PDB file of N, CA and C in Angstrom:
ATOM      1  N   UNK A  21       0.785  -0.694   0.054  1.00 48.00           N
ATOM      2  CA  UNK A  21      -0.082   0.009  -0.042  1.00 48.00           C
ATOM      3  C   UNK A  21       0.854   1.170   0.189  1.00 48.00           C
ATOM      4  N   UNK A  22       1.967   1.471   0.929  1.00 50.00           N
ATOM      5  CA  UNK A  22       2.843   2.518   1.136  1.00 50.00           C
ATOM      6  C   UNK A  22       3.520   2.854  -0.345  1.00 50.00           C
ATOM      7  N   UNK A  23       3.853   1.387  -1.119  1.00 52.00           N
ATOM      8  CA  UNK A  23       4.479   1.879  -2.463  1.00 52.00           C
ATOM      9  C   UNK A  23       3.730   2.456  -3.610  1.00 52.00           C
ATOM     10  N   UNK A  24       2.123   2.097  -3.467  1.00 53.00           N
ATOM     11  CA  UNK A  24       1.253   2.860  -4.144  1.00 53.00           C
ATOM     12  C   UNK A  24       0.786   4.189  -4.025  1.00 53.00           C
ATOM     13  N   UNK A  25       1.039   4.615  -2.463  1.00 50.00           N
ATOM     14  CA  UNK A  25       0.861   5.814  -2.124  1.00 50.00           C
ATOM     15  C   UNK A  25       2.074   6.727  -2.765  1.00 50.00           C
ATOM     16  N   UNK A  26       3.396   6.118  -2.507  1.00 48.00           N
ATOM     17  CA  UNK A  26       4.538   6.925  -2.749  1.00 48.00           C
ATOM     18  C   UNK A  26       4.590   7.088  -4.233  1.00 48.00           C
ATOM     19  N   UNK A  27       4.108   6.151  -5.272  1.00 52.00           N
ATOM     20  CA  UNK A  27       3.845   6.163  -6.653  1.00 52.00           C
ATOM     21  C   UNK A  27       3.153   7.135  -7.168  1.00 52.00           C
ATOM     22  N   UNK A  28       1.799   7.284  -6.268  1.00 52.00           N
ATOM     23  CA  UNK A  28       1.050   8.319  -6.785  1.00 52.00           C
ATOM     24  C   UNK A  28       1.258   9.906  -6.426  1.00 52.00           C
ATOM     25  N   UNK A  29       2.168   9.892  -5.409  1.00 59.00           N
ATOM     26  CA  UNK A  29       2.653  11.229  -4.936  1.00 59.00           C
ATOM     27  C   UNK A  29       3.689  11.526  -5.717  1.00 59.00           C
ATOM     28  N   UNK A  30       4.726  10.862  -6.309  1.00 65.00           N
ATOM     29  CA  UNK A  30       5.957  11.210  -7.106  1.00 65.00           C
ATOM     30  C   UNK A  30       5.877  10.939  -9.043  1.00 65.00           C
ATOM     31  N   UNK A  31       5.193   9.774  -8.799  1.00 74.00           N
ATOM     32  CA  UNK A  31       4.759   9.590 -10.348  1.00 74.00           C
ATOM     33  C   UNK A  31       5.480   8.431 -10.734  1.00 74.00           C
ATOM     34  N   UNK A  32       6.440   7.783  -9.982  1.00 79.00           N
ATOM     35  CA  UNK A  32       7.520   6.685 -10.171  1.00 79.00           C
ATOM     36  C   UNK A  32       7.307   5.716  -9.028  1.00 79.00           C
ATOM     37  N   UNK A  33       7.604   4.553  -9.294  1.00 75.00           N
ATOM     38  CA  UNK A  33       7.978   3.446  -8.502  1.00 75.00           C
ATOM     39  C   UNK A  33       9.607   3.623  -8.196  1.00 75.00           C
ATOM     40  N   UNK A  34       9.902   3.370  -7.077  1.00 78.00           N
ATOM     41  CA  UNK A  34      11.225   3.431  -6.578  1.00 78.00           C
ATOM     42  C   UNK A  34      11.987   2.230  -7.287  1.00 78.00           C
ATOM     43  N   UNK A  35      11.066   0.735  -7.313  1.00 75.00           N
ATOM     44  CA  UNK A  35      11.646  -0.244  -8.225  1.00 75.00           C
ATOM     45  C   UNK A  35      10.605  -0.771  -8.892  1.00 75.00           C
ATOM     46  N   UNK A  36      10.767  -1.474  -9.874  1.00 67.00           N
ATOM     47  CA  UNK A  36       9.967  -2.508 -10.519  1.00 67.00           C
ATOM     48  C   UNK A  36       9.253  -3.541  -9.553  1.00 67.00           C
ATOM     49  N   UNK A  37       7.918  -3.475  -9.758  1.00 73.00           N
ATOM     50  CA  UNK A  37       7.171  -4.797  -9.056  1.00 73.00           C
ATOM     51  C   UNK A  37       7.839  -5.896  -9.298  1.00 73.00           C
ATOM     52  N   UNK A  38       7.560  -6.715  -8.278  1.00 76.00           N
ATOM     53  CA  UNK A  38       8.138  -8.171  -8.262  1.00 76.00           C
ATOM     54  C   UNK A  38       7.472  -8.852  -9.561  1.00 76.00           C
ATOM     55  N   UNK A  39       6.042  -8.900 -10.037  1.00 81.00           N
ATOM     56  CA  UNK A  39       5.230  -9.671 -11.040  1.00 81.00           C
ATOM     57  C   UNK A  39       4.557  -8.302 -11.687  1.00 81.00           C
ATOM     58  N   UNK A  40       4.844  -8.625 -13.117  1.00 82.00           N
ATOM     59  CA  UNK A  40       3.732  -7.947 -14.045  1.00 82.00           C
ATOM     60  C   UNK A  40       2.482  -8.166 -14.564  1.00 82.00           C
ATOM     61  N   UNK A  41       1.827  -7.520 -14.905  1.00 89.00           N
ATOM     62  CA  UNK A  41       0.484  -8.046 -15.319  1.00 89.00           C
ATOM     63  C   UNK A  41       0.577  -8.405 -17.240  1.00 89.00           C
ATOM     64  N   UNK A  42      -0.150  -9.086 -17.793  1.00 90.00           N
ATOM     65  CA  UNK A  42       0.144  -9.683 -19.098  1.00 90.00           C
ATOM     66  C   UNK A  42      -0.057  -8.267 -19.947  1.00 90.00           C
ATOM     67  N   UNK A  43      -0.909  -7.253 -19.606  1.00 92.00           N
ATOM     68  CA  UNK A  43      -0.955  -5.831 -20.505  1.00 92.00           C
ATOM     69  C   UNK A  43       0.365  -5.110 -20.333  1.00 92.00           C
ATOM     70  N   UNK A  44       1.322  -5.447 -18.819  1.00 90.00           N
ATOM     71  CA  UNK A  44       2.624  -4.721 -18.885  1.00 90.00           C
ATOM     72  C   UNK A  44       3.446  -5.444 -19.686  1.00 90.00           C
ATOM     73  N   UNK A  45       3.366  -6.701 -19.716  1.00 88.00           N
ATOM     74  CA  UNK A  45       4.629  -7.549 -20.359  1.00 88.00           C
ATOM     75  C   UNK A  45       4.039  -7.377 -22.114  1.00 88.00           C
ATOM     76  N   UNK A  46       3.027  -7.134 -22.562  1.00 92.00           N
ATOM     77  CA  UNK A  46       2.932  -6.832 -23.870  1.00 92.00           C
ATOM     78  C   UNK A  46       3.447  -5.526 -24.259  1.00 92.00           C
ATOM     79  N   UNK A  47       3.304  -4.639 -23.431  1.00 94.00           N
ATOM     80  CA  UNK A  47       3.847  -3.297 -23.440  1.00 94.00           C
ATOM     81  C   UNK A  47       5.142  -3.131 -23.392  1.00 94.00           C
ATOM     82  N   UNK A  48       5.809  -3.975 -22.556  1.00 92.00           N
ATOM     83  CA  UNK A  48       7.089  -4.095 -22.691  1.00 92.00           C
ATOM     84  C   UNK A  48       8.014  -4.648 -24.090  1.00 92.00           C
ATOM     85  N   UNK A  49       7.487  -5.668 -24.267  1.00 93.00           N
ATOM     86  CA  UNK A  49       7.562  -6.492 -25.420  1.00 93.00           C
ATOM     87  C   UNK A  49       7.456  -5.273 -26.991  1.00 93.00           C
ATOM     88  N   UNK A  50       6.259  -4.855 -26.776  1.00 96.00           N
ATOM     89  CA  UNK A  50       6.228  -3.628 -27.982  1.00 96.00           C
ATOM     90  C   UNK A  50       7.393  -2.407 -27.911  1.00 96.00           C
ATOM     91  N   UNK A  51       7.574  -2.320 -26.546  1.00 96.00           N
ATOM     92  CA  UNK A  51       8.802  -0.997 -26.242  1.00 96.00           C
ATOM     93  C   UNK A  51      10.235  -1.776 -26.750  1.00 96.00           C
ATOM     94  N   UNK A  52      10.381  -2.793 -26.190  1.00 96.00           N
ATOM     95  CA  UNK A  52      11.897  -3.316 -26.960  1.00 96.00           C
ATOM     96  C   UNK A  52      11.631  -3.588 -28.407  1.00 96.00           C
ATOM     97  N   UNK A  53      10.881  -4.130 -28.993  1.00 97.00           N
ATOM     98  CA  UNK A  53      10.509  -3.931 -30.400  1.00 97.00           C
ATOM     99  C   UNK A  53      10.693  -2.698 -31.130  1.00 97.00           C
ATOM    100  N   UNK A  54       9.934  -1.525 -30.646  1.00 97.00           N
ATOM    101  CA  UNK A  54      10.073  -0.425 -31.064  1.00 97.00           C
ATOM    102  C   UNK A  54      11.450   0.009 -31.202  1.00 97.00           C
ATOM    103  N   UNK A  55      12.199  -0.043 -30.134  1.00 97.00           N
ATOM    104  CA  UNK A  55      13.697   0.487 -29.785  1.00 97.00           C
ATOM    105  C   UNK A  55      14.708  -0.396 -30.736  1.00 97.00           C
ATOM    106  N   UNK A  56      14.388  -1.418 -31.079  1.00 97.00           N
ATOM    107  CA  UNK A  56      14.831  -2.307 -31.790  1.00 97.00           C
ATOM    108  C   UNK A  56      15.213  -1.689 -33.362  1.00 97.00           C
ATOM    109  N   UNK A  57      13.967  -1.960 -33.694  1.00 98.00           N
ATOM    110  CA  UNK A  57      13.469  -1.248 -34.953  1.00 98.00           C
ATOM    111  C   UNK A  57      14.364   0.218 -35.337  1.00 98.00           C
ATOM    112  N   UNK A  58      13.857   0.878 -34.271  1.00 98.00           N
ATOM    113  CA  UNK A  58      14.428   2.071 -34.566  1.00 98.00           C
ATOM    114  C   UNK A  58      15.792   2.425 -34.349  1.00 98.00           C
ATOM    115  N   UNK A  59      16.761   1.450 -33.454  1.00 97.00           N
ATOM    116  CA  UNK A  59      18.059   1.399 -33.746  1.00 97.00           C
ATOM    117  C   UNK A  59      18.815   0.693 -35.069  1.00 97.00           C
ATOM    118  N   UNK A  60      17.774  -0.206 -35.605  1.00 97.00           N
ATOM    119  CA  UNK A  60      18.262  -0.586 -36.698  1.00 97.00           C
ATOM    120  C   UNK A  60      18.088   0.523 -38.151  1.00 97.00           C
ATOM    121  N   UNK A  61      16.848   0.938 -37.929  1.00 98.00           N
ATOM    122  CA  UNK A  61      16.703   2.178 -38.756  1.00 98.00           C
ATOM    123  C   UNK A  61      17.929   3.168 -38.990  1.00 98.00           C
ATOM    124  N   UNK A  62      18.144   3.417 -37.846  1.00 98.00           N
ATOM    125  CA  UNK A  62      19.030   4.578 -37.650  1.00 98.00           C
ATOM    126  C   UNK A  62      20.262   4.086 -38.167  1.00 98.00           C
ATOM    127  N   UNK A  63      20.806   2.846 -37.802  1.00 97.00           N
ATOM    128  CA  UNK A  63      21.947   2.143 -38.317  1.00 97.00           C
ATOM    129  C   UNK A  63      21.974   2.330 -39.994  1.00 97.00           C
ATOM    130  N   UNK A  64      20.772   1.812 -40.519  1.00 98.00           N
ATOM    131  CA  UNK A  64      20.772   2.069 -41.703  1.00 98.00           C
ATOM    132  C   UNK A  64      20.774   3.214 -42.716  1.00 98.00           C
ATOM    133  N   UNK A  65      20.309   4.341 -42.002  1.00 97.00           N
ATOM    134  CA  UNK A  65      20.158   5.647 -42.568  1.00 97.00           C
ATOM    135  C   UNK A  65      21.545   6.130 -42.358  1.00 97.00           C
ATOM    136  N   UNK A  66      21.893   5.829 -41.597  1.00 97.00           N
ATOM    137  CA  UNK A  66      23.471   6.529 -41.266  1.00 97.00           C
ATOM    138  C   UNK A  66      24.289   5.968 -42.287  1.00 97.00           C
ATOM    139  N   UNK A  67      24.178   4.732 -42.268  1.00 97.00           N
ATOM    140  CA  UNK A  67      25.487   4.220 -44.055  1.00 97.00           C
ATOM    141  C   UNK A  67      24.747   4.555 -44.886  1.00 97.00           C
ATOM    142  N   UNK A  68      23.681   5.201 -45.262  1.00 97.00           N
ATOM    143  CA  UNK A  68      23.381   5.763 -46.390  1.00 97.00           C
ATOM    144  C   UNK A  68      23.723   7.162 -46.595  1.00 97.00           C
ATOM    145  N   UNK A  69      24.118   7.936 -45.508  1.00 96.00           N
ATOM    146  CA  UNK A  69      24.189   9.144 -45.355  1.00 96.00           C
ATOM    147  C   UNK A  69      25.322   9.752 -45.893  1.00 96.00           C
ATOM    148  N   UNK A  70      25.540  10.714 -46.828  1.00 97.00           N
ATOM    149  CA  UNK A  70      26.660  11.453 -47.076  1.00 97.00           C
ATOM    150  C   UNK A  70      27.420  12.180 -46.181  1.00 97.00           C
ATOM    151  N   UNK A  71      26.220  13.479 -45.760  1.00 97.00           N
ATOM    152  CA  UNK A  71      26.704  14.312 -44.956  1.00 97.00           C
ATOM    153  C   UNK A  71      27.411  13.856 -43.563  1.00 97.00           C
ATOM    154  N   UNK A  72      28.616  14.309 -43.201  1.00 97.00           N
ATOM    155  CA  UNK A  72      29.076  13.603 -41.840  1.00 97.00           C
ATOM    156  C   UNK A  72      28.434  13.964 -40.630  1.00 97.00           C
ATOM    157  N   UNK A  73      27.683  15.188 -40.739  1.00 98.00           N
ATOM    158  CA  UNK A  73      27.040  15.855 -39.514  1.00 98.00           C
ATOM    159  C   UNK A  73      25.840  15.355 -39.401  1.00 98.00           C
ATOM    160  N   UNK A  74      24.994  15.006 -40.213  1.00 97.00           N
ATOM    161  CA  UNK A  74      23.736  14.307 -40.330  1.00 97.00           C
ATOM    162  C   UNK A  74      24.019  13.000 -40.107  1.00 97.00           C
ATOM    163  N   UNK A  75      24.899  12.301 -40.621  1.00 98.00           N
ATOM    164  CA  UNK A  75      25.273  10.602 -40.185  1.00 98.00           C
ATOM    165  C   UNK A  75      25.559  10.763 -38.721  1.00 98.00           C
ATOM    166  N   UNK A  76      26.437  11.805 -37.959  1.00 98.00           N
ATOM    167  CA  UNK A  76      26.608  11.692 -36.662  1.00 98.00           C
ATOM    168  C   UNK A  76      25.221  11.751 -35.955  1.00 98.00           C
ATOM    169  N   UNK A  77      24.708  12.579 -36.226  1.00 98.00           N
ATOM    170  CA  UNK A  77      23.367  12.786 -35.428  1.00 98.00           C
ATOM    171  C   UNK A  77      22.392  11.658 -35.558  1.00 98.00           C
ATOM    172  N   UNK A  78      22.191  10.955 -36.891  1.00 98.00           N
ATOM    173  CA  UNK A  78      21.532   9.691 -36.887  1.00 98.00           C
ATOM    174  C   UNK A  78      21.906   8.381 -36.128  1.00 98.00           C
ATOM    175  N   UNK A  79      23.700   8.576 -36.028  1.00 98.00           N
ATOM    176  CA  UNK A  79      24.019   7.726 -35.070  1.00 98.00           C
ATOM    177  C   UNK A  79      23.976   7.849 -33.661  1.00 98.00           C
ATOM    178  N   UNK A  80      23.938   8.873 -33.103  1.00 98.00           N
ATOM    179  CA  UNK A  80      23.711   9.318 -31.733  1.00 98.00           C
ATOM    180  C   UNK A  80      22.083   8.690 -31.702  1.00 98.00           C
ATOM    181  N   UNK A  81      21.389   9.045 -32.318  1.00 98.00           N
ATOM    182  CA  UNK A  81      19.858   8.635 -32.258  1.00 98.00           C
ATOM    183  C   UNK A  81      20.184   6.962 -32.335  1.00 98.00           C
ATOM    184  N   UNK A  82      20.411   6.254 -33.061  1.00 97.00           N
ATOM    185  CA  UNK A  82      20.546   5.016 -32.936  1.00 97.00           C
ATOM    186  C   UNK A  82      21.138   4.684 -31.710  1.00 97.00           C
ATOM    187  N   UNK A  83      22.178   5.251 -31.174  1.00 98.00           N
ATOM    188  CA  UNK A  83      22.666   4.784 -29.849  1.00 98.00           C
ATOM    189  C   UNK A  83      21.896   5.124 -28.698  1.00 98.00           C
ATOM    190  N   UNK A  84      20.955   5.934 -28.678  1.00 98.00           N
ATOM    191  CA  UNK A  84      20.265   6.407 -27.888  1.00 98.00           C
ATOM    192  C   UNK A  84      19.135   5.524 -27.918  1.00 98.00           C
ATOM    193  N   UNK A  85      18.537   5.198 -28.759  1.00 98.00           N
ATOM    194  CA  UNK A  85      17.530   3.781 -28.566  1.00 98.00           C
ATOM    195  C   UNK A  85      18.233   2.229 -28.335  1.00 98.00           C
ATOM    196  N   UNK A  86      19.560   2.121 -28.529  1.00 97.00           N
ATOM    197  CA  UNK A  86      20.189   1.015 -27.999  1.00 97.00           C
ATOM    198  C   UNK A  86      20.536   0.991 -26.319  1.00 97.00           C
ATOM    199  N   UNK A  87      20.748   2.127 -26.104  1.00 97.00           N
ATOM    200  CA  UNK A  87      20.653   2.423 -24.654  1.00 97.00           C
ATOM    201  C   UNK A  87      19.337   1.886 -24.025  1.00 97.00           C
ATOM    202  N   UNK A  88      18.362   2.721 -24.655  1.00 97.00           N
ATOM    203  CA  UNK A  88      17.008   2.080 -24.010  1.00 97.00           C
ATOM    204  C   UNK A  88      16.510   0.947 -24.206  1.00 97.00           C
ATOM    205  N   UNK A  89      17.070   0.180 -25.207  1.00 97.00           N
ATOM    206  CA  UNK A  89      16.663  -1.065 -25.103  1.00 97.00           C
ATOM    207  C   UNK A  89      17.642  -1.814 -23.974  1.00 97.00           C
ATOM    208  N   UNK A  90      18.957  -1.751 -23.742  1.00 96.00           N
ATOM    209  CA  UNK A  90      19.622  -2.160 -22.856  1.00 96.00           C
ATOM    210  C   UNK A  90      19.134  -2.050 -21.670  1.00 96.00           C
ATOM    211  N   UNK A  91      18.579  -0.973 -21.197  1.00 94.00           N
ATOM    212  CA  UNK A  91      18.015  -0.401 -19.862  1.00 94.00           C
ATOM    213  C   UNK A  91      16.956  -1.355 -19.836  1.00 94.00           C
ATOM    214  N   UNK A  92      15.784  -1.602 -20.483  1.00 92.00           N
ATOM    215  CA  UNK A  92      14.473  -2.292 -20.536  1.00 92.00           C
ATOM    216  C   UNK A  92      15.141  -3.693 -20.201  1.00 92.00           C
ATOM    217  N   UNK A  93      15.879  -4.511 -21.093  1.00 92.00           N
ATOM    218  CA  UNK A  93      16.277  -5.559 -20.858  1.00 92.00           C
ATOM    219  C   UNK A  93      16.913  -5.801 -19.196  1.00 92.00           C
ATOM    220  N   UNK A  94      17.843  -4.870 -18.819  1.00 90.00           N
ATOM    221  CA  UNK A  94      18.531  -4.913 -17.853  1.00 90.00           C
ATOM    222  C   UNK A  94      17.289  -4.851 -16.648  1.00 90.00           C
ATOM    223  N   UNK A  95      16.320  -4.184 -16.710  1.00 84.00           N
ATOM    224  CA  UNK A  95      15.092  -4.117 -15.679  1.00 84.00           C
ATOM    225  C   UNK A  95      14.363  -5.611 -15.600  1.00 84.00           C
ATOM    226  N   UNK A  96      14.446  -5.721 -16.787  1.00 83.00           N
ATOM    227  CA  UNK A  96      13.557  -7.262 -16.974  1.00 83.00           C
ATOM    228  C   UNK A  96      14.334  -8.462 -16.211  1.00 83.00           C
ATOM    229  N   UNK A  97      15.706  -8.451 -16.298  1.00 82.00           N
ATOM    230  CA  UNK A  97      16.269  -9.760 -15.601  1.00 82.00           C
ATOM    231  C   UNK A  97      16.144  -9.618 -14.170  1.00 82.00           C
ATOM    232  N   UNK A  98      15.819 -10.869 -13.558  1.00 73.00           N
ATOM    233  CA  UNK A  98      15.370 -10.940 -12.099  1.00 73.00           C
ATOM    234  C   UNK A  98      16.503 -10.437 -11.099  1.00 73.00           C
ATOM    235  N   UNK A  99      17.766 -11.085 -11.816  1.00 67.00           N
ATOM    236  CA  UNK A  99      18.879 -10.473 -10.691  1.00 67.00           C
ATOM    237  C   UNK A  99      19.191  -9.207 -10.812  1.00 67.00           C
ATOM    238  N   UNK A 100      18.670  -8.153 -11.558  1.00 56.00           N
ATOM    239  CA  UNK A 100      18.951  -6.664 -11.556  1.00 56.00           C
ATOM    240  C   UNK A 100      17.849  -6.382 -10.547  1.00 56.00           C
ATOM    241  N   UNK A 101      17.262  -6.971  -9.849  1.00 54.00           N
ATOM    242  CA  UNK A 101      16.436  -6.168  -8.552  1.00 54.00           C
ATOM    243  C   UNK A 101      16.940  -6.692  -7.020  1.00 54.00           C
ATOM    244  N   UNK A 102      17.840  -7.585  -7.164  1.00 53.00           N
ATOM    245  CA  UNK A 102      18.349  -8.212  -5.927  1.00 53.00           C
ATOM    246  C   UNK A 102      19.184  -7.294  -5.386  1.00 53.00           C
ATOM    247  N   UNK A 103      18.959  -6.666  -4.421  1.00 50.00           N
ATOM    248  CA  UNK A 103      19.928  -5.833  -3.656  1.00 50.00           C
ATOM    249  C   UNK A 103      20.758  -6.430  -2.730  1.00 50.00           C
TER     250      UNK A 103
END
């Protein structure tokens, strides 16, 4: 109950719950897929780009999506929550 109160006051949980709902699992699967696709597209478009400044900007976007993908995977690993 206290965790729910804290979540409502601050808008965030201190840590992910032990179990997630089916709906949450489906959303996480979608989020992983979106980030993976965005990362692949950024890599492809950067490889096609001739302007080095634009190429670097697109590569940074791809790296951002890769970090988000890795962060989601890390949070989904059971060992990530053991303190």
